[in-house]
mmCIF file of C-alpha atoms in Angstrom:
data_model
loop_
_atom_site.group_PDB
_atom_site.id
_atom_site.type_symbol
_atom_site.label_atom_id
_atom_site.label_comp_id
_atom_site.label_asym_id
_atom_site.label_seq_id
_atom_site.Cartn_x
_atom_site.Cartn_y
_atom_site.Cartn_z
ATOM 1 C CA MET A 1 96.128 83.023 207.302
ATOM 2 C CA GLU A 2 93.553 82.025 209.604
ATOM 3 C CA LYS A 3 91.902 85.497 209.525
ATOM 4 C CA SER A 4 91.451 84.198 205.001
ATOM 5 C CA LEU A 5 89.501 81.045 206.042
ATOM 6 C CA VAL A 6 87.074 82.540 207.653
ATOM 7 C CA PRO A 7 85.451 83.665 204.513
ATOM 8 C CA MET A 8 86.037 80.625 202.462
ATOM 9 C CA LEU A 9 85.011 78.248 204.963
ATOM 10 C CA LEU A 10 81.541 80.900 204.890
ATOM 11 C CA LEU A 11 81.485 80.605 200.505
ATOM 12 C CA LEU A 12 81.763 77.132 201.227
ATOM 13 C CA VAL A 13 78.756 76.759 203.459
ATOM 14 C CA ALA A 14 77.026 79.026 201.168
ATOM 15 C CA VAL A 15 77.962 76.814 198.106
ATOM 16 C CA SER A 16 76.986 73.344 199.590
ATOM 17 C CA TYR A 17 73.699 74.989 201.139
ATOM 18 C CA SER A 18 72.971 76.435 197.613
ATOM 19 C CA LEU A 19 73.434 72.865 195.840
ATOM 20 C CA ALA A 20 71.699 71.138 198.800
ATOM 21 C CA LYS A 21 68.771 73.146 198.048
ATOM 22 C CA ASP A 22 68.892 71.982 194.435
ATOM 23 C CA THR A 23 69.092 69.059 194.973
ATOM 24 C CA THR A 24 65.830 68.860 197.274
ATOM 25 C CA THR A 25 64.442 70.624 194.797
ATOM 26 C CA LYS A 26 65.210 68.245 191.410
ATOM 27 C CA SER A 27 64.610 65.311 193.519
ATOM 28 C CA ASP A 28 61.280 66.358 195.306
ATOM 29 C CA ARG A 29 57.991 66.790 191.883
ATOM 30 C CA LYS A 30 56.050 69.251 194.613
ATOM 31 C CA ASP A 31 58.463 71.367 195.295
ATOM 32 C CA THR A 32 60.291 71.880 191.805
ATOM 33 C CA LYS A 33 56.717 73.330 191.446
ATOM 34 C CA GLU A 34 56.562 74.745 194.215
ATOM 35 C CA THR A 35 60.069 76.876 193.458
ATOM 36 C CA LYS A 36 59.143 77.203 189.378
ATOM 37 C CA GLU A 37 56.050 78.716 189.960
ATOM 38 C CA THR A 38 57.579 81.007 192.583
ATOM 39 C CA HIS A 39 59.711 82.921 189.945
ATOM 40 C CA PRO A 40 57.975 82.209 186.702
ATOM 41 C CA LYS A 41 59.688 83.943 182.971
ATOM 42 C CA LEU A 42 57.453 87.385 183.423
ATOM 43 C CA PRO A 43 55.199 87.892 181.913
ATOM 44 C CA GLN A 44 53.558 84.643 181.951
ATOM 45 C CA THR A 45 51.554 84.048 178.499
ATOM 46 C CA LEU A 46 47.988 81.764 178.527
ATOM 47 C CA SER A 47 49.466 79.572 175.778
ATOM 48 C CA ARG A 48 53.027 78.482 177.779
ATOM 49 C CA GLY A 49 54.967 77.902 174.367
ATOM 50 C CA TRP A 50 51.542 75.493 173.181
ATOM 51 C CA GLY A 51 51.034 77.552 170.557
ATOM 52 C CA ASP A 52 51.843 81.628 170.542
ATOM 53 C CA GLN A 53 49.795 82.617 167.578
ATOM 54 C CA LEU A 54 46.276 80.232 168.719
ATOM 55 C CA ILE A 55 43.813 82.000 171.238
ATOM 56 C CA TRP A 56 43.882 80.287 174.619
ATOM 57 C CA THR A 57 41.293 80.492 177.269
ATOM 58 C CA GLN A 58 42.024 80.982 181.188
ATOM 59 C CA THR A 59 39.761 78.867 182.828
ATOM 60 C CA TYR A 60 37.609 75.608 182.196
ATOM 61 C CA GLU A 61 33.670 77.667 182.862
ATOM 62 C CA GLU A 62 35.449 79.701 180.517
ATOM 63 C CA ALA A 63 35.678 77.576 177.954
ATOM 64 C CA LEU A 64 32.440 75.320 178.722
ATOM 65 C CA TYR A 65 30.992 79.045 177.771
ATOM 66 C CA LYS A 66 32.202 79.131 174.746
ATOM 67 C CA ALA A 67 32.358 76.056 173.677
ATOM 68 C CA ARG A 68 28.427 76.300 173.853
ATOM 69 C CA THR A 69 28.061 78.875 172.376
ATOM 70 C CA SER A 70 30.556 78.819 169.384
ATOM 71 C CA HIS A 71 29.596 75.357 169.335
ATOM 72 C CA LYS A 72 33.125 74.308 168.818
ATOM 73 C CA PRO A 73 34.848 71.683 170.936
ATOM 74 C CA ILE A 74 37.358 71.720 173.973
ATOM 75 C CA MET A 75 40.764 70.351 173.717
ATOM 76 C CA ILE A 76 41.864 70.679 177.450
ATOM 77 C CA ILE A 77 45.364 70.174 177.775
ATOM 78 C CA HIS A 78 47.066 69.434 181.060
ATOM 79 C CA HIS A 79 51.054 69.216 181.498
ATOM 80 C CA LEU A 80 53.131 70.773 183.871
ATOM 81 C CA ASP A 81 56.232 73.116 183.408
ATOM 82 C CA GLU A 82 59.003 70.362 184.975
ATOM 83 C CA CYS A 83 57.915 67.221 183.503
ATOM 84 C CA PRO A 84 60.302 66.590 181.208
ATOM 85 C CA HIS A 85 57.395 63.992 178.928
ATOM 86 C CA SER A 86 55.082 67.191 179.245
ATOM 87 C CA GLN A 87 57.607 69.161 177.297
ATOM 88 C CA ALA A 88 58.836 67.142 174.960
ATOM 89 C CA LEU A 89 55.074 66.928 173.543
ATOM 90 C CA LYS A 90 55.095 70.695 173.421
ATOM 91 C CA LYS A 91 57.376 71.154 171.762
ATOM 92 C CA VAL A 92 56.243 68.626 168.674
ATOM 93 C CA PHE A 93 52.560 70.097 169.110
ATOM 94 C CA ALA A 94 54.358 73.833 168.438
ATOM 95 C CA GLU A 95 56.163 73.098 166.273
ATOM 96 C CA HIS A 96 53.386 70.547 164.028
ATOM 97 C CA LYS A 97 51.651 73.239 161.671
ATOM 98 C CA GLU A 98 49.334 70.806 160.676
ATOM 99 C CA ILE A 99 48.089 70.832 164.391
ATOM 100 C CA GLN A 100 48.294 74.307 164.990
ATOM 101 C CA LYS A 101 45.605 74.818 162.051
ATOM 102 C CA LEU A 102 43.730 72.041 163.468
ATOM 103 C CA ALA A 103 44.071 73.385 166.945
ATOM 104 C CA ALA A 104 42.559 76.996 165.833
ATOM 105 C CA LYS A 105 39.008 75.485 165.140
ATOM 106 C CA PHE A 106 39.078 74.298 169.092
ATOM 107 C CA ILE A 107 38.413 76.407 172.310
ATOM 108 C CA LEU A 108 41.741 75.526 173.751
ATOM 109 C CA LEU A 109 42.848 75.297 177.075
ATOM 110 C CA ASN A 110 46.732 74.221 178.899
ATOM 111 C CA LEU A 111 46.301 73.383 183.160
ATOM 112 C CA VAL A 112 49.088 73.167 184.966
ATOM 113 C CA HIS A 113 46.506 72.972 188.001
ATOM 114 C CA GLU A 114 43.645 70.288 187.932
ATOM 115 C CA THR A 115 40.547 71.415 188.017
ATOM 116 C CA ILE A 116 37.807 70.364 190.619
ATOM 117 C CA ASP A 117 35.600 68.385 187.820
ATOM 118 C CA LYS A 118 36.000 64.669 187.856
ATOM 119 C CA HIS A 119 35.316 64.150 184.505
ATOM 120 C CA LEU A 120 39.004 65.686 183.898
ATOM 121 C CA SER A 121 40.621 62.930 185.104
ATOM 122 C CA PRO A 122 38.595 59.589 184.252
ATOM 123 C CA ASP A 123 41.588 57.679 184.755
ATOM 124 C CA GLY A 124 43.420 59.520 186.983
ATOM 125 C CA GLN A 125 45.603 62.817 187.637
ATOM 126 C CA TYR A 126 48.707 62.760 185.842
ATOM 127 C CA VAL A 127 50.565 64.464 182.830
ATOM 128 C CA PRO A 128 50.789 65.542 180.377
ATOM 129 C CA ARG A 129 46.849 64.513 179.479
ATOM 130 C CA ILE A 130 44.846 65.994 177.132
ATOM 131 C CA LEU A 131 41.288 65.090 176.971
ATOM 132 C CA PHE A 132 37.970 66.864 174.306
ATOM 133 C CA VAL A 133 34.801 68.151 175.468
ATOM 134 C CA ASP A 134 32.552 68.315 173.181
ATOM 135 C CA PRO A 135 29.947 71.232 171.640
ATOM 136 C CA SER A 136 27.397 69.484 174.214
ATOM 137 C CA LEU A 137 29.491 69.583 177.254
ATOM 138 C CA THR A 138 30.531 65.671 177.347
ATOM 139 C CA VAL A 139 33.625 64.530 178.041
ATOM 140 C CA ARG A 140 34.606 62.631 175.333
ATOM 141 C CA ALA A 141 36.539 59.668 177.204
ATOM 142 C CA ASP A 142 36.122 57.688 173.825
ATOM 143 C CA ILE A 143 39.147 59.138 172.031
ATOM 144 C CA THR A 144 42.574 58.114 173.800
ATOM 145 C CA GLY A 145 45.991 57.890 172.860
ATOM 146 C CA ARG A 146 47.933 53.977 173.274
ATOM 147 C CA TYR A 147 48.313 53.272 176.697
ATOM 148 C CA SER A 148 45.803 51.057 177.731
ATOM 149 C CA ASN A 149 46.834 52.426 182.058
ATOM 150 C CA ARG A 150 47.051 55.993 181.006
ATOM 151 C CA LEU A 151 44.190 56.289 178.179
ATOM 152 C CA TYR A 152 44.667 60.103 177.950
ATOM 153 C CA ALA A 153 48.814 60.431 177.448
ATOM 154 C CA TYR A 154 50.195 61.184 174.192
ATOM 155 C CA GLU A 155 54.796 60.658 173.887
ATOM 156 C CA PRO A 156 56.335 63.269 170.869
ATOM 157 C CA THR A 157 55.717 59.899 169.140
ATOM 158 C CA ASP A 158 51.932 59.564 169.380
ATOM 159 C CA ILE A 159 51.895 63.447 167.522
ATOM 160 C CA SER A 160 50.420 61.393 164.514
ATOM 161 C CA LEU A 161 47.944 59.677 166.472
ATOM 162 C CA LEU A 162 47.143 62.747 168.711
ATOM 163 C CA PHE A 163 45.586 64.626 164.931
ATOM 164 C CA SER A 164 44.246 62.087 163.915
ATOM 165 C CA ASN A 165 41.897 62.057 167.533
ATOM 166 C CA MET A 166 41.393 65.923 167.087
ATOM 167 C CA GLN A 167 39.856 65.328 163.491
ATOM 168 C CA LYS A 168 37.780 62.254 165.473
ATOM 169 C CA ALA A 169 36.935 65.497 168.117
ATOM 170 C CA MET A 170 35.843 67.842 164.844
ATOM 171 C CA ASN A 171 32.897 65.146 164.240
ATOM 172 C CA PHE A 172 30.422 65.886 167.143
ATOM 173 C CA LEU A 173 28.256 63.551 169.278
ATOM 174 C CA LYS A 174 25.295 62.443 167.653
ATOM 175 C CA THR A 175 23.077 63.434 170.262
ATOM 176 C CA GLU A 176 24.040 66.806 169.400
ATOM 177 C CA LEU A 177 22.906 67.045 165.819
ATOM 178 C CA MET B 1 33.738 116.906 138.421
ATOM 179 C CA GLU B 2 31.776 113.839 138.416
ATOM 180 C CA LYS B 3 34.552 111.661 138.450
ATOM 181 C CA SER B 4 35.914 112.884 140.498
ATOM 182 C CA LEU B 5 32.426 112.562 143.125
ATOM 183 C CA VAL B 6 32.510 109.108 142.746
ATOM 184 C CA PRO B 7 35.837 108.222 145.024
ATOM 185 C CA MET B 8 34.153 110.631 147.539
ATOM 186 C CA LEU B 9 31.207 109.138 147.670
ATOM 187 C CA LEU B 10 32.609 105.645 148.582
ATOM 188 C CA LEU B 11 34.746 106.759 151.180
ATOM 189 C CA LEU B 12 31.936 108.445 152.681
ATOM 190 C CA VAL B 13 29.996 104.669 153.067
ATOM 191 C CA ALA B 14 32.709 103.073 153.915
ATOM 192 C CA VAL B 15 33.648 105.843 157.161
ATOM 193 C CA SER B 16 30.083 105.689 157.887
ATOM 194 C CA TYR B 17 30.394 101.899 157.697
ATOM 195 C CA SER B 18 33.276 102.018 159.744
ATOM 196 C CA LEU B 19 31.892 103.841 162.402
ATOM 197 C CA ALA B 20 28.007 102.399 162.147
ATOM 198 C CA LYS B 21 29.756 99.215 163.341
ATOM 199 C CA ASP B 22 31.915 100.942 166.128
ATOM 200 C CA THR B 23 28.707 102.214 167.678
ATOM 201 C CA THR B 24 26.924 98.646 167.226
ATOM 202 C CA THR B 25 30.175 97.310 169.159
ATOM 203 C CA LYS B 26 29.937 99.626 171.168
ATOM 204 C CA SER B 27 26.544 99.670 172.218
ATOM 205 C CA ASP B 28 26.277 96.036 172.269
ATOM 206 C CA ARG B 29 28.417 94.596 175.591
ATOM 207 C CA LYS B 30 28.447 91.333 174.522
ATOM 208 C CA ASP B 31 28.791 91.524 170.684
ATOM 209 C CA THR B 32 32.287 93.932 172.057
ATOM 210 C CA LYS B 33 32.907 90.782 174.162
ATOM 211 C CA GLU B 34 32.616 88.189 171.111
ATOM 212 C CA THR B 35 34.930 90.584 169.010
ATOM 213 C CA LYS B 36 37.109 91.206 171.344
ATOM 214 C CA GLU B 37 37.616 87.634 171.969
ATOM 215 C CA THR B 38 38.448 86.130 169.015
ATOM 216 C CA HIS B 39 41.093 88.525 168.267
ATOM 217 C CA PRO B 40 43.390 89.231 171.260
ATOM 218 C CA LYS B 41 46.167 90.436 171.166
ATOM 219 C CA LEU B 42 48.715 87.593 171.086
ATOM 220 C CA PRO B 43 50.495 86.033 173.359
ATOM 221 C CA GLN B 44 47.781 86.233 175.854
ATOM 222 C CA THR B 45 49.485 87.268 178.710
ATOM 223 C CA LEU B 46 48.153 85.784 182.093
ATOM 224 C CA SER B 47 48.418 89.439 183.754
ATOM 225 C CA ARG B 48 46.134 91.275 181.333
ATOM 226 C CA GLY B 49 48.052 94.838 181.981
ATOM 227 C CA TRP B 50 47.355 94.831 185.720
ATOM 228 C CA GLY B 51 50.992 94.071 186.687
ATOM 229 C CA ASP B 52 53.504 92.169 184.469
ATOM 230 C CA GLN B 53 56.149 92.069 186.963
ATOM 231 C CA LEU B 54 53.742 90.241 189.327
ATOM 232 C CA ILE B 55 53.284 86.606 189.359
ATOM 233 C CA TRP B 56 49.578 85.824 188.688
ATOM 234 C CA THR B 57 47.673 82.357 189.049
ATOM 235 C CA GLN B 58 45.853 81.088 185.486
ATOM 236 C CA THR B 59 42.632 79.269 188.110
ATOM 237 C CA TYR B 60 41.011 79.873 190.820
ATOM 238 C CA GLU B 61 41.126 76.071 192.077
ATOM 239 C CA GLU B 62 45.150 77.491 191.656
ATOM 240 C CA ALA B 63 44.651 80.483 193.418
ATOM 241 C CA LEU B 64 42.734 78.773 196.503
ATOM 242 C CA TYR B 65 45.523 75.390 196.081
ATOM 243 C CA LYS B 66 48.652 78.052 196.500
ATOM 244 C CA ALA B 67 46.479 80.148 199.521
ATOM 245 C CA ARG B 68 46.029 77.305 201.671
ATOM 246 C CA THR B 69 49.464 76.262 201.022
ATOM 247 C CA SER B 70 51.227 79.186 201.091
ATOM 248 C CA HIS B 71 48.956 81.051 203.584
ATOM 249 C CA LYS B 72 49.003 83.842 201.936
ATOM 250 C CA PRO B 73 45.255 85.755 201.312
ATOM 251 C CA ILE B 74 44.002 85.477 197.483
ATOM 252 C CA MET B 75 42.880 88.797 195.360
ATOM 253 C CA ILE B 76 40.600 88.585 193.038
ATOM 254 C CA ILE B 77 39.715 91.198 190.380
ATOM 255 C CA HIS B 78 37.067 90.375 187.771
ATOM 256 C CA HIS B 79 37.271 92.985 184.647
ATOM 257 C CA LEU B 80 36.339 93.042 181.057
ATOM 258 C CA ASP B 81 38.884 94.127 178.185
ATOM 259 C CA GLU B 82 35.829 96.475 177.155
ATOM 260 C CA CYS B 83 34.492 98.081 179.918
ATOM 261 C CA PRO B 84 36.008 101.289 180.580
ATOM 262 C CA HIS B 85 35.806 101.384 184.387
ATOM 263 C CA SER B 86 38.314 98.985 184.310
ATOM 264 C CA GLN B 87 40.781 99.603 181.955
ATOM 265 C CA ALA B 88 40.784 102.901 183.903
ATOM 266 C CA LEU B 89 41.088 101.427 187.233
ATOM 267 C CA LYS B 90 43.369 99.010 186.285
ATOM 268 C CA LYS B 91 45.903 102.082 184.556
ATOM 269 C CA VAL B 92 46.095 103.348 187.795
ATOM 270 C CA PHE B 93 46.276 100.126 190.182
ATOM 271 C CA ALA B 94 49.061 98.997 187.149
ATOM 272 C CA GLU B 95 50.768 102.572 187.881
ATOM 273 C CA HIS B 96 50.372 102.737 191.964
ATOM 274 C CA LYS B 97 54.214 101.337 193.430
ATOM 275 C CA GLU B 98 53.196 100.589 196.639
ATOM 276 C CA ILE B 99 50.371 98.592 195.481
ATOM 277 C CA GLN B 100 52.380 96.642 193.049
ATOM 278 C CA LYS B 101 54.455 95.678 195.764
ATOM 279 C CA LEU B 102 51.490 94.932 198.154
ATOM 280 C CA ALA B 103 50.214 92.757 195.654
ATOM 281 C CA ALA B 104 53.576 90.639 195.841
ATOM 282 C CA LYS B 105 52.129 89.526 199.177
ATOM 283 C CA PHE B 106 48.872 88.435 197.221
ATOM 284 C CA ILE B 107 48.285 85.230 195.630
ATOM 285 C CA LEU B 108 46.578 87.013 192.328
ATOM 286 C CA LEU B 109 44.083 86.335 190.131
ATOM 287 C CA ASN B 110 42.394 87.817 187.545
ATOM 288 C CA LEU B 111 39.129 86.909 185.692
ATOM 289 C CA VAL B 112 37.910 87.902 182.455
ATOM 290 C CA HIS B 113 35.073 85.348 183.594
ATOM 291 C CA GLU B 114 33.383 84.565 186.539
ATOM 292 C CA THR B 115 33.522 80.927 188.210
ATOM 293 C CA ILE B 116 31.029 79.452 189.326
ATOM 294 C CA ASP B 117 31.447 79.628 193.468
ATOM 295 C CA LYS B 118 28.435 81.960 194.382
ATOM 296 C CA HIS B 119 30.571 82.921 197.296
ATOM 297 C CA LEU B 120 32.506 85.078 194.850
ATOM 298 C CA SER B 121 29.882 87.002 193.625
ATOM 299 C CA PRO B 122 27.950 88.015 196.916
ATOM 300 C CA ASP B 123 25.889 91.129 195.628
ATOM 301 C CA GLY B 124 25.972 90.256 192.053
ATOM 302 C CA GLN B 125 28.449 90.067 189.314
ATOM 303 C CA TYR B 126 29.781 92.849 187.537
ATOM 304 C CA VAL B 127 32.657 94.750 187.000
ATOM 305 C CA PRO B 128 35.475 95.614 187.993
ATOM 306 C CA ARG B 129 34.647 93.170 191.114
ATOM 307 C CA ILE B 130 38.144 92.995 193.991
ATOM 308 C CA LEU B 131 37.368 90.409 196.389
ATOM 309 C CA PHE B 132 39.883 89.062 198.620
ATOM 310 C CA VAL B 133 40.226 85.637 200.170
ATOM 311 C CA ASP B 134 41.433 84.820 203.463
ATOM 312 C CA PRO B 135 44.549 81.817 203.381
ATOM 313 C CA SER B 136 41.852 79.804 205.361
ATOM 314 C CA LEU B 137 39.747 80.322 202.254
ATOM 315 C CA THR B 138 37.399 82.223 203.739
ATOM 316 C CA VAL B 139 35.459 84.855 201.136
ATOM 317 C CA ARG B 140 36.248 88.297 203.369
ATOM 318 C CA ALA B 141 33.221 90.078 202.174
ATOM 319 C CA ASP B 142 34.393 92.269 205.078
ATOM 320 C CA ILE B 143 36.364 94.270 202.671
ATOM 321 C CA THR B 144 34.387 96.976 200.936
ATOM 322 C CA GLY B 145 34.496 99.667 198.745
ATOM 323 C CA ARG B 146 32.435 102.617 198.602
ATOM 324 C CA TYR B 147 29.518 102.178 197.123
ATOM 325 C CA SER B 148 26.571 100.126 198.611
ATOM 326 C CA ASN B 149 24.536 98.823 195.727
ATOM 327 C CA ARG B 150 28.404 97.432 194.155
ATOM 328 C CA LEU B 151 30.134 96.256 197.010
ATOM 329 C CA TYR B 152 33.259 95.316 195.609
ATOM 330 C CA ALA B 153 33.674 97.867 193.089
ATOM 331 C CA TYR B 154 36.376 100.604 193.119
ATOM 332 C CA GLU B 155 36.584 103.714 190.663
ATOM 333 C CA PRO B 156 40.298 105.192 189.812
ATOM 334 C CA THR B 157 39.373 107.771 192.412
ATOM 335 C CA ASP B 158 39.653 104.714 195.274
ATOM 336 C CA ILE B 159 43.167 103.851 194.752
ATOM 337 C CA SER B 160 43.991 104.750 198.409
ATOM 338 C CA LEU B 161 41.145 102.917 199.884
ATOM 339 C CA LEU B 162 41.503 99.335 197.446
ATOM 340 C CA PHE B 163 45.307 100.013 199.268
ATOM 341 C CA SER B 164 44.044 100.047 202.669
ATOM 342 C CA ASN B 165 41.693 97.498 202.131
ATOM 343 C CA MET B 166 44.748 95.341 200.811
ATOM 344 C CA GLN B 167 46.946 95.956 204.148
ATOM 345 C CA LYS B 168 42.971 94.526 205.737
ATOM 346 C CA ALA B 169 43.347 91.498 203.861
ATOM 347 C CA MET B 170 46.864 90.894 204.977
ATOM 348 C CA ASN B 171 45.462 90.813 208.967
ATOM 349 C CA PHE B 172 44.046 87.884 208.433
ATOM 350 C CA LEU B 173 41.152 85.977 210.118
ATOM 351 C CA LYS B 174 41.244 85.175 213.484
ATOM 352 C CA THR B 175 39.803 81.568 212.861
ATOM 353 C CA GLU B 176 43.584 81.216 211.154
ATOM 354 C CA LEU B 177 45.404 82.143 214.204
#
């Protein structure tokens, strides 16, 4: 009896440790990020599920270069895999046919890590956060969502506003004309 | 006889046009880049074929953050899809089991567009070009290949040198200790 108890105890310890680890991971956003990013779904895609049939740029430098040379506006989506708000927005974004069609006219970039460019966080760094950049490389701080404390955030229910903001971004700044 | 000649001529014209188009694409690097990037294989992957089972970072900022926090060195591969030297190196890199195993110990980044950081082009911008960055965020300009005019270039035949350079990059700078 005593002999068989040892493996049982070891098992219990192992399970407890595993659960404790899970709890820590879930309660601490930073830890979650590290854990998740260590084991992403392979191979990772540039689209990250925001539109697999769209063409995505990899870096902000690449997006700026392409915006300048192709005279298209940039749409930048800051998000996180472990953020439920980002995931919910991603779902409606990817399933919205008109948005997907209009998105093809943009230089697209989705980022899970902030850039060093402060212009991309006019009112702070949070996710989800969507910003547009004019082909003149001016950040369109004037194109905002409906939350005064997080001007560039969108909830899934704001998808129509996002769509009309994408249309607005297609009207370039007058300095460009 | 004359009737059957017409389709033949049309075919010849079509073939010639197609070849001319190919030649133009191949001779003009910039055109090639634009053409290829407009129609990439979808969905695009972060690995771009350099190791689908490895974890790749998306941006240099992300790589720097992860190097600092995980105390791992960064390996940055600058390459282009339309560069045959890059493609040849990628093939041996992806098929080299020891390299793939060792690569997993690095924060990995492959880029088809240059960053604004001049430290990543100590002797100019060219591809393929491989640089290592210490966890102290110092670019290891001391880790070079065998070409004096392009210090960070590697040919497929240099794969063993690249492997030993990866091992060298794993010996961090003393400032880190």
